[in-house]
Short mmCIF file of C-alpha atoms and ligand atoms in Angstrom, two decimals:
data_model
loop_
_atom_site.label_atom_id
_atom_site.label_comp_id
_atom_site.label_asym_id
_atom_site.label_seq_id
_atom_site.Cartn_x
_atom_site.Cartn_y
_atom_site.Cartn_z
CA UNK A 290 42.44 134.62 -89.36
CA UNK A 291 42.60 137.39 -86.42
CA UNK A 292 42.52 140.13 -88.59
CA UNK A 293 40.77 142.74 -86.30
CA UNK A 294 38.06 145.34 -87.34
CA UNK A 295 38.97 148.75 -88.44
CA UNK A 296 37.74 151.45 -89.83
CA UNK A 297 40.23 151.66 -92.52
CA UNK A 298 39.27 150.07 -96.11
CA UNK A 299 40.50 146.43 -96.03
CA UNK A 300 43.13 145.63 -98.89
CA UNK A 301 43.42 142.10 -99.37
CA UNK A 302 46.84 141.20 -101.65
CA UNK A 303 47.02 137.94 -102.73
CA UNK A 304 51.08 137.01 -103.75
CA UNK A 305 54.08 138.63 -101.73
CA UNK A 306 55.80 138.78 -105.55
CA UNK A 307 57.33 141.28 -107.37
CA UNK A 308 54.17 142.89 -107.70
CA UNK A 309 52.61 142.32 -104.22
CA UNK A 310 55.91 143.82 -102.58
CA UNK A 311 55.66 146.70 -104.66
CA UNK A 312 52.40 147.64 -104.20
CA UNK A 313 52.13 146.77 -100.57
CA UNK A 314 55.28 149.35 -99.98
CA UNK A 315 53.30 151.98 -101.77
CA UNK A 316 50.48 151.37 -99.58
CA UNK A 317 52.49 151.54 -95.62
CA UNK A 318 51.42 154.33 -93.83
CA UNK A 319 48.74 155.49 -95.48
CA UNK A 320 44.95 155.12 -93.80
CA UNK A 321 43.97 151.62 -95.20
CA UNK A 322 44.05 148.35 -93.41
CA UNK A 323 46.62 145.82 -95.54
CA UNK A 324 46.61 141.98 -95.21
CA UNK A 325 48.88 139.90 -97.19
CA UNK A 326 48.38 136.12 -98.13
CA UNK A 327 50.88 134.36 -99.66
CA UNK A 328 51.20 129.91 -99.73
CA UNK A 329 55.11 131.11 -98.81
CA UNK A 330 56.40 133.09 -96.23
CA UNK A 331 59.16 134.34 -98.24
CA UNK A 332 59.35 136.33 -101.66
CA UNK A 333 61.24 134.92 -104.67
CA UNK A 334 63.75 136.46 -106.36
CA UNK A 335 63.03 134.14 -109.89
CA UNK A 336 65.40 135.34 -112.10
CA UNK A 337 68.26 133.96 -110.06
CA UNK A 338 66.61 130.40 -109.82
CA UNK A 339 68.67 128.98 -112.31
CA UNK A 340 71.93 129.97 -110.24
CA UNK A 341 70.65 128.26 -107.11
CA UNK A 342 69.89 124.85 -109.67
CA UNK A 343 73.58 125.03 -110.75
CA UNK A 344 74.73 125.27 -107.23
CA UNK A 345 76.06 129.05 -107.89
CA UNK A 346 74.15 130.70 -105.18
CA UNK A 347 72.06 129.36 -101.87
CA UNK A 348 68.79 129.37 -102.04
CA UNK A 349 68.53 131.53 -98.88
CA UNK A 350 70.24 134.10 -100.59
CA UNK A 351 67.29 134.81 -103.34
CA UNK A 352 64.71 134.68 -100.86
CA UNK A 353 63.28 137.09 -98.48
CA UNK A 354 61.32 136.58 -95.32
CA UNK A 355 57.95 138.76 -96.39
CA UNK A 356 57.09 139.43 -92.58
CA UNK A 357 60.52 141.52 -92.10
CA UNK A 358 59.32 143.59 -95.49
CA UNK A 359 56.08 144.72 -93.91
CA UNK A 360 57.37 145.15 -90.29
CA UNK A 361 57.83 148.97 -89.94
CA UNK A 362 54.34 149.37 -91.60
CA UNK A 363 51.63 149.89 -89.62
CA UNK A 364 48.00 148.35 -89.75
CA UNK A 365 49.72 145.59 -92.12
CA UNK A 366 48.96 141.61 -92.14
CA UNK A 367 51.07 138.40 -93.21
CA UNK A 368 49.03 135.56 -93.33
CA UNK A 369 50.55 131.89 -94.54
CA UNK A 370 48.22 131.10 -96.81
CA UNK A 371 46.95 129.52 -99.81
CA UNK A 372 43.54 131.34 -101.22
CA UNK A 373 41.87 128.60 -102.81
CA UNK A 374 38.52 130.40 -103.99
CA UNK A 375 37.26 133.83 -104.43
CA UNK A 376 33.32 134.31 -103.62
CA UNK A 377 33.00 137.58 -105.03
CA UNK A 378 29.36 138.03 -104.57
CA UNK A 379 30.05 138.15 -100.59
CA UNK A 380 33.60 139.66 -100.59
CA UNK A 381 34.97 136.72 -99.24
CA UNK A 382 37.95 134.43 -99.63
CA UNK A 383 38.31 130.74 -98.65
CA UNK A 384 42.16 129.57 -97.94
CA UNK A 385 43.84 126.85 -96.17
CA UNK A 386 43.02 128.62 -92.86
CA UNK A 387 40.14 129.86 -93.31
CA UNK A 388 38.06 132.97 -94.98
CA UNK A 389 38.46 136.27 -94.65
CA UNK A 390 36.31 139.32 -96.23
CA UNK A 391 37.69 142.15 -98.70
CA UNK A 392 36.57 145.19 -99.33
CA UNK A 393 39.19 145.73 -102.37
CA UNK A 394 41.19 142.82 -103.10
CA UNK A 395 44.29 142.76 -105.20
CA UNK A 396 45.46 138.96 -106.87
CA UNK A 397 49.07 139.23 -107.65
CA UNK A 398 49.56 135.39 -107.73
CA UNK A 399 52.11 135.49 -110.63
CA UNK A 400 52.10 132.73 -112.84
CA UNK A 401 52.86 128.60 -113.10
CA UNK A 402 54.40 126.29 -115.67
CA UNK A 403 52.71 125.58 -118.91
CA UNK A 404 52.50 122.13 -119.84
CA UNK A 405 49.90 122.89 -122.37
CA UNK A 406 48.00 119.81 -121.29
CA UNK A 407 50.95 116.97 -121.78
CA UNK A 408 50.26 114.69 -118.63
CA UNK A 409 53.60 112.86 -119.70
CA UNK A 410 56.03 115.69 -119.53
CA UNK A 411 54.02 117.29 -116.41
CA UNK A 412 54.70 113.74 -114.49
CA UNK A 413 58.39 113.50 -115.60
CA UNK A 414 60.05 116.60 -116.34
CA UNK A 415 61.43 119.40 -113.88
CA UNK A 416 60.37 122.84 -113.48
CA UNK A 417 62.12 126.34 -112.39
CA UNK A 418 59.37 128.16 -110.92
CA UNK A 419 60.22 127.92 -107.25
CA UNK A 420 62.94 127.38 -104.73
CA UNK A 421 61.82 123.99 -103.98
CA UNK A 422 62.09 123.26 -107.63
CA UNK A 423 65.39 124.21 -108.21
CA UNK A 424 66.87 122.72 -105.19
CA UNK A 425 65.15 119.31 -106.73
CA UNK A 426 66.72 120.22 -109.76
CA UNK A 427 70.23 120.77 -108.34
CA UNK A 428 69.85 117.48 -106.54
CA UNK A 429 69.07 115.59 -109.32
CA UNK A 430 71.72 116.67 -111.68
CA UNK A 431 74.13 116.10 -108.70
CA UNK A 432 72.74 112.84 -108.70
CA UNK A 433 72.93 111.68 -111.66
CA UNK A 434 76.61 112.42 -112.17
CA UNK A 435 76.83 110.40 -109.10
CA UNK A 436 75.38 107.51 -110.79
CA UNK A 437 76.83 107.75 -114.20
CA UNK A 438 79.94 107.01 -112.02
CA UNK A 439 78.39 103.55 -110.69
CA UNK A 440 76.79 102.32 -113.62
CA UNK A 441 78.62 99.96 -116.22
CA UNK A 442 75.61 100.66 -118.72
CA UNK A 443 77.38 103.29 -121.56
CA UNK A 444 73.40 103.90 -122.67
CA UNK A 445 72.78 104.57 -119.01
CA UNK A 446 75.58 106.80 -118.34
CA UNK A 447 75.10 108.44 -121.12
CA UNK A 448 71.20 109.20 -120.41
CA UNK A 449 72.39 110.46 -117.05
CA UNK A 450 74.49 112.70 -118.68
CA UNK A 451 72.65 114.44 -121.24
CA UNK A 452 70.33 116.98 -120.45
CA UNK A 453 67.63 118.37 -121.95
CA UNK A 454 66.18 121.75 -121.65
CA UNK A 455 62.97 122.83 -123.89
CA UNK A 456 62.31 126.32 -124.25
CA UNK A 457 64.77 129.03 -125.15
CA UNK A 458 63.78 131.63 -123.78
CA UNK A 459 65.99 133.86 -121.02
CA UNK A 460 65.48 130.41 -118.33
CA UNK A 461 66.22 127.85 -120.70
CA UNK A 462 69.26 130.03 -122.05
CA UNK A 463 70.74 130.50 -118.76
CA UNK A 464 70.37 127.66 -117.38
CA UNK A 465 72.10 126.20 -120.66
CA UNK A 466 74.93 128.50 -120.06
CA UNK A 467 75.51 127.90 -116.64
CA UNK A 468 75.13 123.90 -116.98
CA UNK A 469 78.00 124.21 -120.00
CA UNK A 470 80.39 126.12 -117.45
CA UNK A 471 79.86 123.57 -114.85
CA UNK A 472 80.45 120.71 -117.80
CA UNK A 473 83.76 122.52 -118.35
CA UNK A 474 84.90 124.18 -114.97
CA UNK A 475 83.96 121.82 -112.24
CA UNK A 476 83.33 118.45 -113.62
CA UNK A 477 86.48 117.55 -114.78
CA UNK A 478 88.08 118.41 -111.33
CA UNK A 479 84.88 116.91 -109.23
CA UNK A 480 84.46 113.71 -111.16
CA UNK A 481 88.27 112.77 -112.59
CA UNK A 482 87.08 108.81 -113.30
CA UNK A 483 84.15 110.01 -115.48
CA UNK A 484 84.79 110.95 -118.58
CA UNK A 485 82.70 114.48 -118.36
CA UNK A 486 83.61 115.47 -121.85
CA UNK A 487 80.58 112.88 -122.82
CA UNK A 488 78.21 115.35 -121.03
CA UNK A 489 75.60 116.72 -123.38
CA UNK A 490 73.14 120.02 -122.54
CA UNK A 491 70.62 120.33 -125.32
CA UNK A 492 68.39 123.30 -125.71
CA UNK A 493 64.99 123.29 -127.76
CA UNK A 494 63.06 125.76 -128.88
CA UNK A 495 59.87 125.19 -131.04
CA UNK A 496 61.01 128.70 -132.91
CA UNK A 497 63.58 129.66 -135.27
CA UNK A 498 65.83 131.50 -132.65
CA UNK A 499 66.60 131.75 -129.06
CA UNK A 500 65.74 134.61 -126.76
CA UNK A 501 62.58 135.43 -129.18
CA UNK A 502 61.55 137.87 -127.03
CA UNK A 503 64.91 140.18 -127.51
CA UNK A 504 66.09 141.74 -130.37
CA UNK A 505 67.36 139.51 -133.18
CA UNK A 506 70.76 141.23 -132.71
CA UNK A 507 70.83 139.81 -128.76
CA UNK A 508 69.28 136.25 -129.99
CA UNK A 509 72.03 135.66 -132.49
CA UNK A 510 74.57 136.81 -130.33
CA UNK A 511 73.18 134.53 -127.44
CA UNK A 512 73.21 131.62 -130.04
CA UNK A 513 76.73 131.99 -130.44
CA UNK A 514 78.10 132.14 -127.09
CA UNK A 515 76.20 129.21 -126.01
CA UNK A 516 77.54 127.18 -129.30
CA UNK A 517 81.25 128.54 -127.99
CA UNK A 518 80.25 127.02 -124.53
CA UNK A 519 79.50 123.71 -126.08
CA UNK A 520 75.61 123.89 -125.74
CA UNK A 521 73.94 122.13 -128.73
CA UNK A 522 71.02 124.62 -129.97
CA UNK A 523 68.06 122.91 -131.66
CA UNK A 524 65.37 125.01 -133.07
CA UNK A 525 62.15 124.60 -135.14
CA UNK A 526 62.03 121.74 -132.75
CA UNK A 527 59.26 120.76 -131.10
CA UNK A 528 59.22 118.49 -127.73
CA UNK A 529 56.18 116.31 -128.05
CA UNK A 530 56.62 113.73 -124.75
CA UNK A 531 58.93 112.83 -122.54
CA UNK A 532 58.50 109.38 -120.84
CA UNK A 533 61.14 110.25 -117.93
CA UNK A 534 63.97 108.22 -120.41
CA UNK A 535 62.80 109.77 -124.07
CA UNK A 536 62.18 113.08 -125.59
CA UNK A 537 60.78 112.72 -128.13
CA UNK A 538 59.80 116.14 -130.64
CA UNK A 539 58.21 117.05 -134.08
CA UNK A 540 60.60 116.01 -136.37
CA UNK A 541 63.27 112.81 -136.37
CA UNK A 542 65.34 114.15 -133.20
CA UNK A 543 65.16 112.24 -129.73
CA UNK A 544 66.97 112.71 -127.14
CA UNK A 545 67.71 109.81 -124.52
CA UNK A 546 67.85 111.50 -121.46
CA UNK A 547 66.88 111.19 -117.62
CA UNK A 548 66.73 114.93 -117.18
CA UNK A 549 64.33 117.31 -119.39
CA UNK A 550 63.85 120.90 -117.57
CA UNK A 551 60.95 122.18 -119.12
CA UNK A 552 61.31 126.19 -119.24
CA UNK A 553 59.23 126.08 -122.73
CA UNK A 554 55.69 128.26 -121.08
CA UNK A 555 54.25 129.81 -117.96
CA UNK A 556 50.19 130.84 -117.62
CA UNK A 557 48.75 132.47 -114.84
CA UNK A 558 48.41 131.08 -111.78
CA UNK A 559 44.17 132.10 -111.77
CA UNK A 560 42.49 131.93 -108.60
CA UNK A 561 38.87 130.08 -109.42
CA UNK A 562 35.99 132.15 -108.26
CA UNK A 563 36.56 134.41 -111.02
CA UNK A 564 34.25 135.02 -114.12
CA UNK A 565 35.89 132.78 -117.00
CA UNK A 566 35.25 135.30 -119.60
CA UNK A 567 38.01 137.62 -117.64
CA UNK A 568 40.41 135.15 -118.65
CA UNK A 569 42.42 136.03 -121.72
CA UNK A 570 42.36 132.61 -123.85
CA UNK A 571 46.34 131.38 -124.23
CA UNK A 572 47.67 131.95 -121.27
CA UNK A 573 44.96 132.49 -118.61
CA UNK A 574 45.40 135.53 -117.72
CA UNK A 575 42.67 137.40 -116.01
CA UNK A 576 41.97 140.89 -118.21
CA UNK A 577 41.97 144.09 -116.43
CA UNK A 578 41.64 147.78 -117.36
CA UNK A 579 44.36 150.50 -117.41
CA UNK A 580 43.43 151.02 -113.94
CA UNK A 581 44.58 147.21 -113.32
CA UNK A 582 40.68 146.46 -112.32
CA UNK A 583 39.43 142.95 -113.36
CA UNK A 584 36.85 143.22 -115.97
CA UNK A 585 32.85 143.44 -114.53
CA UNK A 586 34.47 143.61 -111.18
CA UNK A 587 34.44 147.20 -109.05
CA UNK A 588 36.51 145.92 -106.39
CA UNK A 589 39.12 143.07 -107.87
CA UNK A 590 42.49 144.09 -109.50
CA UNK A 591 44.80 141.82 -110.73
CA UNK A 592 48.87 142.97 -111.48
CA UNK A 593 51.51 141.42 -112.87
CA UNK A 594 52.04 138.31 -114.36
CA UNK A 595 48.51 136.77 -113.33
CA UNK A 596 47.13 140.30 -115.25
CA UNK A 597 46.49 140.58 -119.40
CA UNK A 598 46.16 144.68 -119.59
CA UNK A 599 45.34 144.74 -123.10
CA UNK A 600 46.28 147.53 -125.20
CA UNK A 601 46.98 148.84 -129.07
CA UNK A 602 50.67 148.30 -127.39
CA UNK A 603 50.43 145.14 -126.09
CA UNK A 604 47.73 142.96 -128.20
CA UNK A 605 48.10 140.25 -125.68
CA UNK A 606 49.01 142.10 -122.36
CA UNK A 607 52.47 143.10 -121.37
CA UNK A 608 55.49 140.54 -121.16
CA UNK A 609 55.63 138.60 -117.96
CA UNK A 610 58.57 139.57 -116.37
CA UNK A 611 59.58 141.69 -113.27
CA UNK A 612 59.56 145.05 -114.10
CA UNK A 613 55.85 145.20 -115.30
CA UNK A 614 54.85 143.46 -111.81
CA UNK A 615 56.71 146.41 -110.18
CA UNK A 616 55.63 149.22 -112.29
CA UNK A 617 51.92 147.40 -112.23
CA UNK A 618 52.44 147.51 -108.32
CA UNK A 619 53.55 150.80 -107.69
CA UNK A 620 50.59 152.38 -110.16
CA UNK A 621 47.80 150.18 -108.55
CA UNK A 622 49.39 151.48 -104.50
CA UNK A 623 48.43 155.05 -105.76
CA UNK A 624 46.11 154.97 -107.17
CA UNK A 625 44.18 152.69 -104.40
CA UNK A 626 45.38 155.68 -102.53
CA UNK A 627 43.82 158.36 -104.88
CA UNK A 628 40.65 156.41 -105.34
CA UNK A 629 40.18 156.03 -101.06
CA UNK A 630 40.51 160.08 -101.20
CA UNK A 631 38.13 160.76 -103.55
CA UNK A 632 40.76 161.30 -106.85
CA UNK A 633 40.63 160.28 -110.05
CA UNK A 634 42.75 157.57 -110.74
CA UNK A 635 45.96 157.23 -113.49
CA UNK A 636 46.05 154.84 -116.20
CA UNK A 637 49.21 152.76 -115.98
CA UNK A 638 51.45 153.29 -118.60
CA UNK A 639 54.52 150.77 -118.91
CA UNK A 640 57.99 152.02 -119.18
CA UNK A 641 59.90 149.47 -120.62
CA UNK A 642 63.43 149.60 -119.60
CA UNK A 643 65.00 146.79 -121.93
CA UNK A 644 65.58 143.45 -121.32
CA UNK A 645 69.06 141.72 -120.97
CA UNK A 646 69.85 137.29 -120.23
CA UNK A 647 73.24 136.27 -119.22
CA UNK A 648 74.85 132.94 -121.00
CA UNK A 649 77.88 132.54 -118.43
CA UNK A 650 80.70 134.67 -117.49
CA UNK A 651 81.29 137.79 -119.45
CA UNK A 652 78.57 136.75 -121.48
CA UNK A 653 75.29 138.37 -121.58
CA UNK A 654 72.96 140.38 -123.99
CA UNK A 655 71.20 143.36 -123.71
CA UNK A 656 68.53 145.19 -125.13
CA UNK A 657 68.02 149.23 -123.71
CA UNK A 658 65.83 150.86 -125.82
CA UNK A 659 67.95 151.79 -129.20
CA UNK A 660 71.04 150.39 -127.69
CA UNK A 661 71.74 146.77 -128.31
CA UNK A 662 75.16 144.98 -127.17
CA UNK A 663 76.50 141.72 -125.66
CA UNK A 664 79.57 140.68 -123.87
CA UNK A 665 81.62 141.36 -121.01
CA UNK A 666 79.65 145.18 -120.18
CA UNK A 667 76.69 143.53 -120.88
CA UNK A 668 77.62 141.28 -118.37
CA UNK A 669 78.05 143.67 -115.84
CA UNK A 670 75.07 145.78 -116.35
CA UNK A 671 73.07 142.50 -116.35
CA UNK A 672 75.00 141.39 -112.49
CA UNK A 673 74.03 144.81 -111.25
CA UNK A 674 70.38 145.00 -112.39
CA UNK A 675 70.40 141.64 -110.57
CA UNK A 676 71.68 143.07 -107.30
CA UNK A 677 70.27 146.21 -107.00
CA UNK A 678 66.71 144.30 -107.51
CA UNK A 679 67.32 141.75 -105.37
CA UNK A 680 65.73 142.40 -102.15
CA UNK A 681 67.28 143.10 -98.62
CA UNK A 682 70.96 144.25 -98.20
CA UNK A 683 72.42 140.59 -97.06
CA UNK A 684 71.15 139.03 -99.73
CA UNK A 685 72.75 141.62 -102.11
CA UNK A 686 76.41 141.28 -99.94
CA UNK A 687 75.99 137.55 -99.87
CA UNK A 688 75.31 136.84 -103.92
CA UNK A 689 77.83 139.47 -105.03
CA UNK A 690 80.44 138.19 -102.45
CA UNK A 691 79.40 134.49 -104.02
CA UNK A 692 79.74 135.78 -107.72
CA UNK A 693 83.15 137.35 -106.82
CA UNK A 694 83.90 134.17 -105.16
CA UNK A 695 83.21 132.04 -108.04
CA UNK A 696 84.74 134.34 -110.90
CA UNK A 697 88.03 134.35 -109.39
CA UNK A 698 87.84 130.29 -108.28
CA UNK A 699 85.73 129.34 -111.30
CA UNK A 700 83.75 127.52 -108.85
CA UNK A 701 80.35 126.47 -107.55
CA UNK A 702 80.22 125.95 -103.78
CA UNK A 703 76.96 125.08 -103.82
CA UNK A 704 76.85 121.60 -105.15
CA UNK A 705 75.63 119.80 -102.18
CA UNK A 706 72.66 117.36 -102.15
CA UNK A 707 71.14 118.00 -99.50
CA UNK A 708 67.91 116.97 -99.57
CA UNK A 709 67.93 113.91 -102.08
CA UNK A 710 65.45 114.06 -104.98
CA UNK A 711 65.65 110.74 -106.79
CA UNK A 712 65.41 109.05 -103.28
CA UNK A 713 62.44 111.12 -102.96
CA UNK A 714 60.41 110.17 -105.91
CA UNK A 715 60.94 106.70 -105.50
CA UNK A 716 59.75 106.77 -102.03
C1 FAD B 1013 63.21 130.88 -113.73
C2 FAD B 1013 62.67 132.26 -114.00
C3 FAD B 1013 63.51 133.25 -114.48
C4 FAD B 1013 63.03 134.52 -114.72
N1 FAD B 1013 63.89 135.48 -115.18
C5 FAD B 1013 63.45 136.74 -115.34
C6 FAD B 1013 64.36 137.76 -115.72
O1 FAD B 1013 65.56 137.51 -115.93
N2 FAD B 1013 63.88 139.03 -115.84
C7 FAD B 1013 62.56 139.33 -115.59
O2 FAD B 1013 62.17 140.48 -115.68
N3 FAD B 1013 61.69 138.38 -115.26
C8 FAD B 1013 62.10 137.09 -115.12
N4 FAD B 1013 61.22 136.12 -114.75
C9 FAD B 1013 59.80 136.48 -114.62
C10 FAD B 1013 59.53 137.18 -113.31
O3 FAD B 1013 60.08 136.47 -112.24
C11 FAD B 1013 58.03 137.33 -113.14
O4 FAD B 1013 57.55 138.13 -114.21
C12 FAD B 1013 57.67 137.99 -111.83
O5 FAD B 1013 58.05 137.17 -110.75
C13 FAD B 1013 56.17 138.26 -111.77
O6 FAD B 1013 55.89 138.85 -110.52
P1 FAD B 1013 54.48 138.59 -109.83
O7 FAD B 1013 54.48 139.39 -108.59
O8 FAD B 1013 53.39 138.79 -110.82
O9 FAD B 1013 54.48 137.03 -109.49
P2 FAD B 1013 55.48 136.20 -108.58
O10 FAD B 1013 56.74 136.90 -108.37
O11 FAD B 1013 55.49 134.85 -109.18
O12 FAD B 1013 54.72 136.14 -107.17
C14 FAD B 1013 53.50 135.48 -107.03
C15 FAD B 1013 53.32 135.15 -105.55
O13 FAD B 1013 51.99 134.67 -105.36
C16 FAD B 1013 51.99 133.57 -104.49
N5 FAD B 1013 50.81 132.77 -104.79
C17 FAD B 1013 50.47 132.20 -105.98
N6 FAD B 1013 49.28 131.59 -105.89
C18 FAD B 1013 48.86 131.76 -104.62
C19 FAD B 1013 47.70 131.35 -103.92
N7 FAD B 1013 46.70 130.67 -104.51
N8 FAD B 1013 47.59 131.66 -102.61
C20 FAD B 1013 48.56 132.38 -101.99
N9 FAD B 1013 49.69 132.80 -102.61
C21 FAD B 1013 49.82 132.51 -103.91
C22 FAD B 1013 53.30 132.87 -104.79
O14 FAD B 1013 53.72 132.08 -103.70
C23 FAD B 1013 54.24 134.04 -105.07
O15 FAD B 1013 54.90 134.46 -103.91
C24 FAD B 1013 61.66 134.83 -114.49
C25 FAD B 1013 60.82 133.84 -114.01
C26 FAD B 1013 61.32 132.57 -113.76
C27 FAD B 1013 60.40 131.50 -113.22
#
């Protein structure tokens, strides 16, 4: 890989996420030797997938080159990579480009979708997880509005109009929300010779409310805004398979579709190489200590959503979202730092700073510790969260210009296909 020899401790992170970033920034300028390895050379901004899928925001605009994050710090790597085993009995890992030998190594690899083992809606339904996912999606619902147009078939049309999205949690309800603003803003005016009003979005959920992670105050307030925007709202429903034309769930309800998003589970994305018993059983997730250090291993950490850090708090590890990946990142940078001078090191301790989803304009829900409120400040909070998070300054400039853009005009530039996704699978 051309790494050269130092004398510094090598630190080998393995994800340019929201927890690689973080930790890697904690770690410039201090006396270790850094390489990064990531399968893209860009970090994700994942929240805001679901706004480059409904053509609200480019995709360039959530993404950040990782190289230009690391450039000012010294003795600090990028490699384009994709680790592919970890030999911990030699230090070593094997990627697409080779190996390359740790002396602490850090997986921050995040997580992937769930399918829990259904072949059937793996092979036909689309996922959020990445940029390349949610330009396919954005293609294809472009597409199929493009067909409905051609096709004399009412099932047909109507298949390529309805869309179904399993899992109700802050993806599925988003997503939901911004599809039922596009049904109602920008359909009518794109597509005058369809009749748009047919349009269906159908959410899922296996539970008895949406958002289950928020307070029940947020999840019946999200219910009802995305009932105002039109969204039907199924729950105790259970998908079961989805053929590419039929969901079909638990109960009596199928939907005749040719678009299920499934948003309904992630699990970490696990490196092999590591001891199965570190994996925590639902969800993968590789156990560590509060010091972030993978169980029976000296030298392995894991942080953020690929890590279970079990606790009296958090019986099955903390929630997978951004702000533990940060918090996880910082924690781990210092105390890597401590440890390499000879200190003690800190037990993370999570500060949870609430937890908010947006349904549309002036619509969102938010949860801050005691307070719990949803609407138009809600809203607000929730779009500056976003953009002070989101990484580099022209990315913040370029999606708040683009939300101010599309509150006044009520509009979605982005609805371009630009790189054709039904054309592609049939190929
Ligand atoms: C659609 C969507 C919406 C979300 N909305 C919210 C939200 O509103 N609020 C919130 O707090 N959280 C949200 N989340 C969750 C949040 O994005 C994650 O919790 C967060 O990204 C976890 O950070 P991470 O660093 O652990 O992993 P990630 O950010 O996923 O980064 C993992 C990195 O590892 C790399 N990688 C993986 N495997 C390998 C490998 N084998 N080799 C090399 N590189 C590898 C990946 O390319 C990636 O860059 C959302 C997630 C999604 C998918």
């Amino acid at each position: 890989m051309n790494i050269p020899q130092t004398s510094f401790p090598r630190i080998v992170v393995i994800g340019g996420g929201f927890a690689g970033i973080s930790l890697a920034r904690k770690l410039a300028k201090h006396e270790v030797q850094v390489v990064l390895l990531d399968k893209h050379n860009y970090h994700t901004f994942q929240p805001l997938l679901y706004q480059v899928s409904t053509g609200g925001l480019e995709p360039d605009s959530i993404a950040y080159p990782i190289r230009k994050v690391i450039k000012n710090f010294p003795n600090f790597y990028f490699r384009l990579a994709s680790v592919n085993h970890i030999q911990t009995d030699e230090n070593l890992l094997h990627t697409n480009i080779g190996r390359l030998k740790y002396d602490h190594l850090v997986i921050a690899t995040g997580s992937k979708t769930n399918y829990f083992g259904n072949k059937q809606v793996e092979a036909n339904s689309m996922a959020m997880k990445t940029v390349p996912q949610s330009l396919n999606l954005r293609s294809l619902i472009l597409e199929n509005f493009e067909e409905a147009l051609l096709t004399d078939d009412l099932n047909e049309r109507n298949a390529l109009m309805n869309f179904v999205i399993v899992g109700a949690g802050p993806t599925g309800v988003e997503l939901a929300g911004a599809l039922a603003e596009i049904k109602k803003g920008i359909l009518p005016k794109d597509y005058p010779d369809l009749d748009t009003r047919q349009v269906q979005i159908n959410l899922v959920q296996s539970g008895d409310r949406v958002l289950p992670t928020m307070s029940e105050k947020a999840s019946k307030k999200a219910e009802q805004f995305l009932e105002k925007l039109g969204v039907n709202v199924w729950k105790n429903v259970r998908v079961t398979n989805y053929d590419g034309r039929l969901v079909t769930t638990n109960t009596d309800i199928e939907f005749k579709t040719a678009t299920m998003v499934w948003a309904a589970g992630v699990k970490a994305a696990d490196i092999p190489g590591i001891d199965v018993s570190c994996l925590a059983d639902r969800s993968c997730r590789i156990k560590v200590d509060s010091f972030s250090r993978v169980e029976g291993y000296s030298n392995i950490y894991a942080i953020g959503d690929v890590a279970a850090m079990l606790n009296d708090t958090y019986k099955y590890g903390h929630p997978m979202v951004a702000q533990v990946a940060i918090q996880q990142g910082k924690a781990l940078g210092e105390n890597l730092i401590r440890m390499i001078k000879g200190q003690e090191m800190e037990p993370f301790v999570y500060k949870d700073k609430g937890s908010m989803a947006t349904i549309g304009r002036n619509k969102a829900v938010v949860d801050m510790r005691k307070l719990r409120f949803g609407g138009v400040f809600a809203w607000f909070i929730w779009m500056f969260i976003h953009l002070f998070f989101l990484i580099g300054f022209r990315n913040r400039m370029v999606v708040f210009i683009n939300w101010v853009y599309n509150y006044v005009r009520f509009d979605r530039e982005a609805r371009l296909i630009i790189r054709p996704y039904k054309q592609k699978s049939a190929r």
